[in-house]
Amino acid sequence: MSSIIQLLPDHVANQIAAGEVVQRPASVVKELLENAVDAKSTDIKLIVKDSGKTLIQVIDNGLGMSITDARLCFERHATSKIKHAEDLFAINTKGFRGEALASIAAVAHVELKTKQDQEELGTHVVIEGSQFLSQEPIVQPKGTSFLVKNLFYNIPARRNFLKTDSLELKHIINEFQRVALTHPNIHFSLLHNSTELFLLPASNLRQRIVNIFGSKTNEKLVPIAENTEVVSIQGFVMRPEHAKKTRGEQFFFVNHRYIKSSYFHQSVLSSFEGLLRDGHHPSYFIYLEVPPHTIDINIHPTKTEIKFEDEHTIYAILRAAIKHSLGQYQVAPVLDFNADPNLEVPYHQNKQSGKLPEIDFNQNFNPFQSNVSEAAFKTAKTFTKTPESQWDGLYAGIPEASQDVFESQHNHSQELFDDNTFARSSSSYAQIKQKYIIASLKNNLIVVHQNRAHQRVLYEELLQNMTNFSASPQQLLFPINVQMEVIKVSKLLELQPVLSSVGFVFESSLATELIFNALPAFLEPAKLDSTLQDLLVALEDPEQFVSKKHAEMIAMALAKSMSLKTGTHLTTEAMEHLINQLFACQDPYVCPFKKPIIQTITFEEIDQKFKL
Ligand code: ADP
Ligand code: MG
């Protein structure tokens, strides 16, 4: 029988290889960026059109290539990075398989312009679907420019398989970020359809992370560092209270290469145990350095999965290093076995102080000029000296005194106390279980649900702002970029008029990004992301909002998200302020979700109980 096996022609073999290496525009971005890094560039520009479907260009200022190499680089298994099999165990470049350019050139129109430093002229190669079209001398600065057009022009099935522009762009941004995070010492920029999405000057790692993810990131980072013989670990984890509801920034790098590892991810998760709210994911940027011979990078064409010789040990060291840092930076909760509520309370809330978003005070108030302070001062003096038998005297002067102070500080809430129903002193508020505020109304004891009370306060304030456009947004010095899925961006854009009426001033730059220039005064910028997520989640729950107007729905959802939560410790002033604000509301008794806010117990009832 005649032989039937034949060697596949190169262009077919290349197309097959391309199936593995080049899955989407982002794969081309990754390979070209990595080549530019391997060429020792210090400045790398990525230019993309139509999410890479029309054009991907990478321009670097690296070593460049000779005239011969500029042709050879498109051959399969053509690489300058390894020569011998042993080299595979000492890899310190991104590429080494020599198949990326061959694969890309098999499925796109490619132009290469390159020049080495010592040469007068560069060279310009044009190749389409593995076919060389031309090579000519060219005037070109030192370095290399790859232009990849019409990706998958000859594989319609692949081209049709590409996702929406915004999703493909998201993949590109992910690859760009991974390379940029691996090499903070290199200047990177990303231009998409003439919009500059990133401009990252050479810097240290922390600065690079901040430049990519926004200025607010800085304060959220907790450094980790550990040096052992098996592995050395550097990097940052994000404080647990900033964990996200979507799997966000999670990066592992090994020997300057981004990798995916569900095993090490588990290690990180376990070090955060007990610190994360349900459904929240930690963010991390972890850089592992291991002896090159202890890993095998060659198990996957895109080299994002790596085999480690000693992964159990690394797992344990990583876990310990993160735990140590979280502890050192005092972000792990201190268990207090005497205080039950702490045990039930999610960590992020536990740490919050009772600071209310806005506290009015009279700047002209001078305690040394008023009778009030004298009275209070006298009282205080009495207090230190007075034996128990003179307790009555302790209270002399307090009601008026504190009332004066109170009113000078909180003029706006005066009506509340006009009927003189509220007996106040500095000690007339108590918080229990970090959930309720106990206060005394003239003949009653009231128990106020702090979270619902604050929801009511915020709800009315938000509604008011919406109706008379009275919000005074806080302008942000550095606008905040929020990345989210296209569908969410379009939902928020739909709500833009009503959101801007409460102080969210934003614009869209990309289908997957919003830029916030101002926020409501009572919203901490760090909470923007989670508030938007909460808002979107809440708006998806139609039951809550039956027959509600748009504005009411948003006010309810925002009030819910931004309110002080159960588990927040409140100072006396904060409690006082909240109760003031509550009683200034139109309807202080039920929260926007129609649940009771206040329970009252009369003193008669209490007396009655003591008679038994
Ligand atoms: P690999 O990176 O695995 O070696 P590639 O197909 O990506 O394979 O690249 C082939 C070769 O082309 C590289 O080994 C390198 O010598 C050369 N090359 C590719 N891109 C550049 C660049 N931007 N600057 C200089 N040389 C490059
Ligand atoms: Mg390469």
XYZ file of C-alpha atoms and ligand atoms in Angstrom:
640
model
C 0.000 0.000 0.000
C 1.312 3.450 -0.842
C 2.316 5.820 1.940
C -0.209 8.471 2.760
C 1.541 10.600 5.366
C 2.931 13.941 4.231
C 4.407 16.970 5.954
C 1.953 19.818 6.165
C 2.950 22.943 4.257
C 4.278 25.677 6.559
C 1.357 28.018 6.152
C -1.069 25.287 7.150
C 1.065 24.273 10.125
C 1.268 27.915 11.136
C -2.481 28.312 10.926
C -2.939 25.288 13.139
C -0.444 26.664 15.650
C -2.235 29.998 15.475
C -5.358 28.279 16.734
C -3.568 27.729 20.026
C -1.593 30.925 20.315
C -3.929 33.487 18.765
C -7.414 33.175 20.083
C -8.473 36.789 19.947
C -6.989 40.267 19.460
C -5.816 40.251 23.063
C -3.557 37.258 22.340
C -1.748 39.283 19.674
C -1.404 42.145 22.137
C 0.128 39.830 24.701
C 2.679 38.322 22.299
C 3.724 41.651 20.808
C 4.041 43.341 24.183
C 6.080 40.443 25.530
C 8.410 40.540 22.540
C 8.912 44.259 23.096
C 9.768 43.606 26.741
C 12.176 40.812 25.783
C 13.875 43.285 23.404
C 14.799 45.383 26.479
C 12.586 48.321 25.536
C 12.071 51.129 28.007
C 9.073 52.651 26.224
C 6.283 50.566 24.721
C 3.233 51.976 22.959
C 0.146 49.943 22.188
C -2.267 51.343 19.631
C -5.549 49.586 18.993
C -8.495 50.247 16.698
C -11.940 48.733 17.028
C -10.875 46.580 19.930
C -8.075 45.103 17.885
C -10.309 43.770 15.131
C -9.035 46.323 12.633
C -5.590 47.184 13.951
C -3.108 46.336 16.673
C 0.216 48.118 16.698
C 3.061 47.846 19.182
C 5.921 50.306 18.936
C 8.996 49.813 21.095
C 12.420 51.391 21.467
C 14.202 48.094 22.073
C 17.065 46.281 20.372
C 15.451 45.960 16.969
C 16.275 43.258 14.440
C 18.746 42.808 11.612
C 17.524 42.549 8.005
C 17.797 38.760 8.143
C 16.129 38.402 11.539
C 13.256 40.603 10.400
C 12.388 37.872 7.903
C 13.367 34.928 10.046
C 11.269 35.958 13.005
C 8.142 34.917 11.106
C 9.365 31.332 10.705
C 7.991 28.725 13.039
C 10.343 27.804 15.880
C 12.474 30.844 15.059
C 13.665 32.334 18.295
C 16.697 34.169 19.583
C 15.862 33.302 23.168
C 16.946 29.707 23.599
C 19.544 27.632 21.818
C 19.772 24.378 23.738
C 17.313 22.122 25.481
C 18.912 22.967 28.839
C 18.029 26.608 28.280
C 14.433 25.612 28.876
C 15.270 25.300 32.541
C 16.768 28.751 32.907
C 14.309 30.925 31.088
C 14.339 34.616 31.794
C 12.482 35.908 28.766
C 8.754 35.979 28.100
C 8.932 34.135 24.816
C 11.057 31.152 23.849
C 8.857 28.942 21.705
C 9.391 30.988 18.578
C 5.875 30.493 17.314
C 3.996 33.697 18.113
C 4.984 35.766 15.105
C 4.619 32.818 12.742
C 1.132 32.231 14.098
C 0.084 35.865 13.943
C 1.415 36.282 10.410
C -0.582 33.217 9.364
C -3.914 34.795 10.268
C -3.490 38.535 9.629
C -1.874 41.259 7.547
C 1.392 42.111 9.272
C 3.906 44.883 8.758
C 7.189 44.977 10.622
C 9.466 47.985 10.781
C 12.630 47.558 12.769
C 16.105 49.025 13.204
C 19.040 48.150 15.378
C 20.879 50.953 17.093
C 24.111 50.648 15.134
C 22.401 50.552 11.709
C 21.784 53.552 9.479
C 18.586 52.229 8.008
C 15.902 49.928 9.230
C 13.932 47.322 7.339
C 10.273 47.063 6.434
C 8.695 43.642 5.958
C 5.159 43.006 4.751
C 3.611 39.578 5.191
C 0.035 38.367 4.761
C -1.288 34.944 5.643
C 2.301 33.569 5.923
C 3.177 34.939 2.437
C 6.068 37.412 2.211
C 5.011 40.334 0.074
C 7.999 42.645 0.391
C 11.074 43.723 2.323
C 12.573 47.156 1.840
C 14.944 49.514 3.621
C 13.254 52.219 5.628
C 14.127 55.227 7.738
C 13.033 54.350 11.224
C 14.150 55.101 14.768
C 15.852 52.417 16.833
C 13.397 49.764 17.879
C 10.539 47.821 16.392
C 7.011 48.445 15.254
C 4.595 45.612 14.539
C 1.360 46.434 12.781
C -1.263 43.693 12.745
C -4.322 44.374 10.614
C -7.484 42.472 9.811
C -6.973 39.649 12.253
C -8.545 36.354 11.136
C -9.268 37.838 7.692
C -8.682 34.356 6.249
C -10.534 32.418 8.954
C -14.101 33.773 8.843
C -15.284 31.315 11.486
C -12.795 32.768 13.970
C -13.577 36.310 13.055
C -17.279 35.741 13.519
C -16.582 34.081 16.798
C -15.115 37.270 18.255
C -17.163 38.884 20.962
C -18.479 42.440 21.171
C -15.990 45.266 20.872
C -16.242 46.080 24.539
C -15.514 42.532 25.617
C -12.559 42.184 23.259
C -11.262 45.511 24.502
C -11.596 44.294 28.046
C -9.427 41.295 27.175
C -6.875 43.622 25.603
C -6.856 45.859 28.661
C -6.366 42.781 30.849
C -3.320 41.652 28.852
C -1.929 45.171 28.794
C -2.323 45.499 32.547
C -0.669 42.160 33.189
C 2.427 43.111 31.229
C 2.465 46.630 32.665
C 2.217 45.247 36.191
C 5.061 42.845 35.529
C 7.366 45.651 34.423
C 6.756 48.878 36.326
C 10.174 50.135 35.206
C 8.996 50.314 31.579
C 6.933 53.214 30.241
C 3.680 51.927 28.715
C 0.796 53.613 26.959
C -2.438 52.356 25.433
C -4.364 54.256 22.804
C -7.745 52.970 21.660
C -9.530 54.641 18.727
C -7.476 57.768 19.495
C -8.446 57.777 23.173
C -5.562 57.412 25.581
C -6.674 54.739 28.025
C -3.424 54.383 29.944
C -0.258 56.399 30.239
C 2.059 54.693 32.665
C 5.422 56.315 33.280
C 8.257 54.137 34.563
C 7.883 53.906 38.337
C 7.996 51.554 41.267
C 5.471 48.778 41.669
C 3.191 50.555 44.097
C 3.004 53.610 41.862
C 2.314 51.418 38.845
C -0.616 49.761 40.597
C -1.968 53.164 41.574
C -1.517 54.530 38.047
C -3.496 51.647 36.637
C -6.215 51.275 39.230
C -6.644 54.813 40.454
C -5.257 57.066 43.140
C -7.550 55.652 45.805
C -5.826 52.320 45.522
C -2.746 53.509 47.350
C -4.235 53.571 50.809
C -5.832 50.175 50.287
C -2.584 48.318 49.662
C -0.936 46.210 52.310
C 2.612 45.196 51.366
C 3.730 41.606 51.674
C 7.315 40.424 51.690
C 8.894 37.094 52.486
C 12.237 35.608 51.577
C 12.937 31.913 51.789
C 15.095 29.515 49.837
C 12.130 28.028 48.053
C 10.443 31.259 47.106
C 10.677 34.957 47.641
C 7.393 36.833 47.761
C 6.780 40.516 47.153
C 3.691 42.495 46.398
C 0.494 43.767 47.872
C -2.886 42.594 48.979
C -5.821 44.924 49.204
C -7.253 45.557 52.646
C -10.146 43.166 53.199
C -12.689 45.933 53.607
C -12.036 46.868 49.977
C -12.791 43.390 48.687
C -15.098 43.413 45.706
C -18.273 41.631 44.827
C -16.860 40.741 41.468
C -13.560 38.884 41.114
C -11.452 41.906 40.608
C -7.777 42.547 40.619
C -6.153 39.217 41.264
C -2.654 38.850 39.923
C 0.065 36.284 40.382
C 3.434 36.744 38.747
C 6.197 34.204 38.762
C 9.689 35.206 37.713
C 8.286 38.266 35.917
C 5.530 36.420 34.163
C 1.787 36.693 34.786
C 0.324 33.310 35.659
C -2.988 31.828 36.632
C -3.093 29.536 39.616
C -6.263 28.430 41.302
C -4.117 26.610 43.843
C -2.310 29.732 45.034
C -5.579 31.623 44.826
C -6.900 29.214 47.432
C -3.889 30.007 49.566
C -4.679 33.719 49.423
C -8.332 33.056 50.177
C -7.422 31.014 53.203
C -5.239 33.801 54.554
C -8.222 36.155 54.317
C -10.457 33.692 56.129
C -12.903 35.424 58.414
C -12.046 38.860 57.078
C -14.247 39.019 54.020
C -17.915 39.723 53.774
C -19.972 37.041 52.060
C -19.647 37.065 48.313
C -16.640 39.371 48.326
C -13.331 38.625 46.661
C -9.928 39.845 47.774
C -7.659 41.749 45.407
C -3.973 40.997 45.258
C -0.783 41.617 43.322
C 1.630 38.870 44.257
C 5.087 38.453 42.800
C 6.804 35.134 43.363
C 10.442 34.567 42.576
C 11.621 30.961 42.408
C 14.794 29.320 41.076
C 14.073 28.887 37.320
C 14.886 25.174 37.385
C 12.074 24.537 39.877
C 9.319 25.493 37.440
C 8.115 24.300 34.068
C 6.679 27.119 31.995
C 6.399 25.004 28.907
C 3.170 23.228 29.725
C 0.870 25.619 27.904
C 1.338 27.615 24.674
C 0.321 30.889 26.293
C 2.538 30.082 29.277
C 0.034 31.264 31.835
C -0.063 27.917 33.564
C 3.096 26.792 35.241
C 4.164 23.663 37.063
C 5.990 24.160 40.345
C 8.294 21.616 41.886
C 7.311 22.555 45.386
C 3.881 24.067 45.251
C 2.733 22.853 48.676
C 5.560 24.662 50.401
C 4.918 27.825 48.388
C 1.234 27.586 49.286
C 2.058 27.545 52.976
C 4.675 30.296 52.806
C 2.341 32.512 50.800
C -0.479 32.009 53.254
C 1.725 32.778 56.214
C 3.221 35.860 54.556
C -0.190 37.376 53.840
C -1.537 36.559 57.273
C 1.512 38.136 58.803
C 1.102 41.334 56.800
C -2.598 41.610 57.472
C -1.849 41.227 61.136
C 1.070 43.609 61.117
C -0.957 46.281 59.428
C -3.677 45.643 61.928
C -6.308 44.702 59.516
C -7.142 41.382 61.078
C -9.898 41.521 63.663
C -8.979 41.197 67.288
C -11.280 38.648 68.794
C -12.843 39.841 71.992
C -14.633 36.996 73.662
C -16.454 39.253 76.064
C -18.125 41.260 73.412
C -20.578 39.073 71.570
C -21.603 41.569 68.924
C -18.089 41.741 67.593
C -18.205 38.106 66.786
C -21.286 38.476 64.651
C -20.158 41.575 62.926
C -18.405 41.507 59.618
C -14.932 42.854 59.942
C -15.281 45.893 57.725
C -18.110 47.226 59.799
C -16.446 46.448 63.018
C -13.552 48.681 62.179
C -15.619 51.643 61.165
C -15.820 54.402 63.604
C -19.178 55.952 64.236
C -18.280 59.026 62.272
C -21.277 60.359 60.478
C -20.820 61.727 57.017
C -21.607 65.279 57.996
C -21.576 66.841 61.415
C -22.788 70.379 61.764
C -21.044 72.557 64.239
C -20.967 76.200 64.996
C -17.507 77.424 64.265
C -18.084 80.531 66.349
C -18.900 78.586 69.419
C -16.369 79.237 72.141
C -16.846 77.230 75.286
C -14.828 79.687 77.349
C -17.167 82.554 76.643
C -20.431 80.968 77.468
C -22.260 80.336 80.710
C -22.826 76.899 79.464
C -19.279 75.872 79.782
C -19.059 77.365 83.206
C -22.030 75.370 84.336
C -20.708 72.277 82.708
C -17.272 72.928 84.102
C -18.644 73.342 87.613
C -20.575 70.189 87.192
C -17.545 68.365 86.019
C -15.599 69.584 89.026
C -18.355 68.493 91.311
C -18.320 65.184 89.634
C -14.725 64.435 90.416
C -15.083 65.247 94.062
C -18.600 64.390 94.979
C -19.248 61.417 97.166
C -22.118 59.151 96.221
C -24.473 60.798 98.688
C -24.443 63.994 96.664
C -25.427 62.485 93.333
C -28.359 64.839 92.940
C -25.950 67.712 92.668
C -24.223 66.081 89.778
C -27.131 66.748 87.499
C -27.599 70.368 88.466
C -27.173 72.540 85.451
C -26.767 69.773 82.956
C -30.090 69.916 81.138
C -29.932 73.617 80.306
C -26.252 73.542 79.792
C -26.291 70.744 77.317
C -29.375 72.116 75.695
C -27.607 75.386 75.010
C -24.614 73.663 73.596
C -26.861 71.468 71.622
C -28.832 74.242 70.069
C -25.887 76.371 69.216
C -24.458 73.386 67.447
C -27.531 72.120 65.740
C -29.692 75.036 64.850
C -31.343 73.220 62.017
C -32.876 70.664 64.288
C -34.408 73.174 66.639
C -38.010 72.403 65.798
C -37.517 68.945 67.068
C -36.954 70.117 70.567
C -39.364 72.988 70.654
C -41.906 70.819 72.342
C -39.281 70.114 74.919
C -39.935 66.418 74.788
C -36.385 65.374 74.617
C -34.428 65.297 77.819
C -30.798 65.351 76.925
C -27.536 65.050 78.662
C -24.245 63.792 77.433
C -25.080 60.400 78.790
C -28.595 60.078 77.470
C -27.536 57.958 74.506
C -26.297 54.455 74.600
C -25.579 51.991 71.860
C -26.273 48.318 72.266
C -25.060 45.475 70.120
C -23.755 48.109 67.727
C -27.241 48.019 66.351
C -29.605 50.079 68.491
C -29.426 53.484 70.072
C -31.180 53.893 73.380
C -32.274 57.401 74.218
C -34.758 58.953 76.578
C -37.692 60.996 75.455
C -39.412 62.854 78.261
C -41.609 60.063 79.544
C -40.321 57.323 77.378
C -37.330 55.306 76.550
C -36.813 54.950 72.836
C -34.886 52.288 71.023
C -33.747 53.331 67.575
C -32.558 50.954 64.859
C -29.417 52.784 63.729
C -29.224 51.374 60.233
C -32.860 52.022 59.412
C -32.703 55.466 60.992
C -29.813 56.413 58.771
C -31.565 54.940 55.738
C -34.533 57.197 56.435
C -32.316 60.254 56.856
C -30.407 59.598 53.643
C -33.546 58.692 51.745
C -35.283 61.956 52.521
C -32.158 63.951 51.839
C -31.639 62.222 48.503
C -35.259 62.702 47.461
C -35.097 66.337 48.387
C -31.936 66.803 46.364
C -33.571 65.116 43.419
C -36.620 67.298 43.470
C -34.971 70.667 43.988
C -31.542 69.885 42.550
C -30.028 71.062 45.779
C -27.217 68.526 46.025
C -23.803 70.040 46.474
C -21.532 67.423 45.026
C -17.950 67.159 46.122
C -15.673 67.720 43.137
C -12.953 65.121 42.870
C -9.397 66.297 42.487
C -8.636 63.163 40.558
C -11.575 61.779 38.638
C -12.307 58.155 39.448
C -12.492 55.639 36.630
C -14.883 52.834 37.307
C -14.689 49.798 35.098
C -17.703 47.578 34.787
C -19.522 45.440 32.310
C -21.072 47.237 29.353
C -24.541 46.352 30.462
C -23.995 48.041 33.824
C -22.432 51.098 32.233
C -25.441 51.506 29.979
C -27.839 51.060 32.915
C -26.063 53.813 34.859
C -26.054 56.063 31.803
C -29.799 55.552 31.600
C -30.083 56.744 35.192
C -27.647 59.609 34.654
C -30.136 62.503 34.980
C -31.455 61.341 38.322
C -28.047 60.285 39.617
C -26.553 63.654 38.748
C -29.343 65.333 40.686
C -28.017 63.707 43.850
C -24.408 64.512 43.096
C -23.029 61.706 40.934
C -21.401 63.610 38.104
C -20.007 61.252 35.522
C -19.356 60.656 31.871
C -18.625 57.599 29.827
C -15.295 57.191 28.140
C -15.592 53.613 27.027
C -18.357 51.113 26.816
C -16.859 49.535 29.901
C -15.867 52.576 31.882
C -17.361 55.589 33.600
C -15.394 58.573 34.807
C -16.717 60.229 37.945
C -15.853 63.888 38.401
C -17.962 64.533 41.481
C -19.763 62.498 44.122
C -22.493 63.205 46.659
C -20.957 64.912 49.674
C -21.902 62.076 51.980
C -20.253 59.358 49.904
C -16.650 58.440 50.558
C -14.926 58.064 47.207
C -13.527 54.723 48.328
C -17.080 53.426 48.598
C -18.119 54.520 45.117
C -17.541 51.176 43.504
C -19.451 49.164 46.065
C -22.272 51.703 46.157
C -22.736 51.474 42.408
C -22.676 47.705 42.592
C -25.241 47.772 45.395
C -27.399 50.161 43.444
C -27.353 47.943 40.389
C -28.065 44.838 42.424
C -30.910 46.574 44.259
C -32.483 47.841 41.067
C -32.623 44.292 39.788
C -34.931 43.329 42.607
C -38.339 44.348 41.293
C -40.216 43.254 44.409
C -38.696 45.998 46.500
C -39.764 48.650 44.115
C -43.258 47.774 42.973
C -45.059 50.894 41.889
C -42.172 53.171 42.839
C -41.081 56.129 40.809
C -37.605 56.116 39.334
C -36.309 58.723 41.752
C -37.732 56.897 44.771
C -36.205 53.636 43.660
C -32.793 55.181 43.360
C -33.085 57.039 46.634
C -34.071 53.798 48.354
C -31.267 51.807 46.819
C -28.663 54.451 47.545
C -29.893 55.004 51.070
C -29.652 51.303 51.687
C -26.150 51.081 50.323
C -24.717 54.182 51.950
C -26.330 53.921 55.353
C -24.450 53.175 58.555
C -24.687 49.497 59.018
C -25.398 47.380 62.033
C -22.043 46.683 63.601
C -20.821 50.248 63.331
C -19.703 51.713 66.590
C -21.176 55.161 67.180
C -19.819 57.868 69.418
C -22.226 59.813 71.592
C -22.054 62.778 69.214
C -22.768 60.558 66.256
C -25.789 59.053 67.977
C -27.041 62.461 68.968
C -26.603 63.765 65.465
C -28.355 60.807 63.922
C -31.319 61.098 66.303
C -31.539 64.810 65.483
C -31.540 64.141 61.810
C -34.061 61.374 62.212
C -36.546 63.539 64.050
C -36.118 66.234 61.444
C -37.423 63.737 58.870
C -40.968 63.795 57.619
C -41.501 60.231 58.645
C -39.046 59.189 61.349
C -40.894 56.016 62.298
C -40.493 53.745 59.287
C -37.537 53.167 57.027
C -37.906 53.521 53.257
C -38.508 49.780 53.130
C -41.448 50.142 55.500
C -39.814 48.579 58.507
C -40.063 50.166 61.958
C -37.223 52.403 63.107
C -38.278 53.299 66.646
C -39.712 51.326 69.530
C -40.954 53.179 72.575
C -41.135 51.992 76.159
C -42.911 54.307 78.590
C -41.571 54.885 82.050
C -44.885 53.647 83.376
C -44.194 50.370 81.706
C -40.790 50.286 83.278
C -42.179 51.246 86.676
C -44.775 48.584 86.260
C -42.125 46.001 85.746
C -40.403 47.006 88.974
C -43.595 46.676 90.957
C -43.874 42.989 90.286
P 9.763 34.068 20.842
O 9.364 35.340 21.513
O 9.176 32.875 21.523
O 11.205 33.965 20.627
P 8.344 35.160 18.616
O 7.714 34.515 17.435
O 7.483 35.942 19.494
O 9.075 34.037 19.415
O 9.524 36.078 18.107
C 10.540 35.537 17.322
C 11.815 36.321 17.445
O 11.672 37.601 16.851
C 12.235 36.611 18.867
O 12.967 35.538 19.413
C 13.093 37.855 18.692
O 14.421 37.522 18.367
C 12.461 38.548 17.487
N 11.575 39.646 17.912
C 10.247 39.600 18.001
N 9.744 40.798 18.402
C 10.796 41.616 18.581
C 10.929 42.981 19.009
N 9.879 43.733 19.333
N 12.170 43.510 19.048
C 13.248 42.755 18.735
N 13.179 41.460 18.345
C 11.963 40.892 18.267
Mg 7.469 36.080 21.611
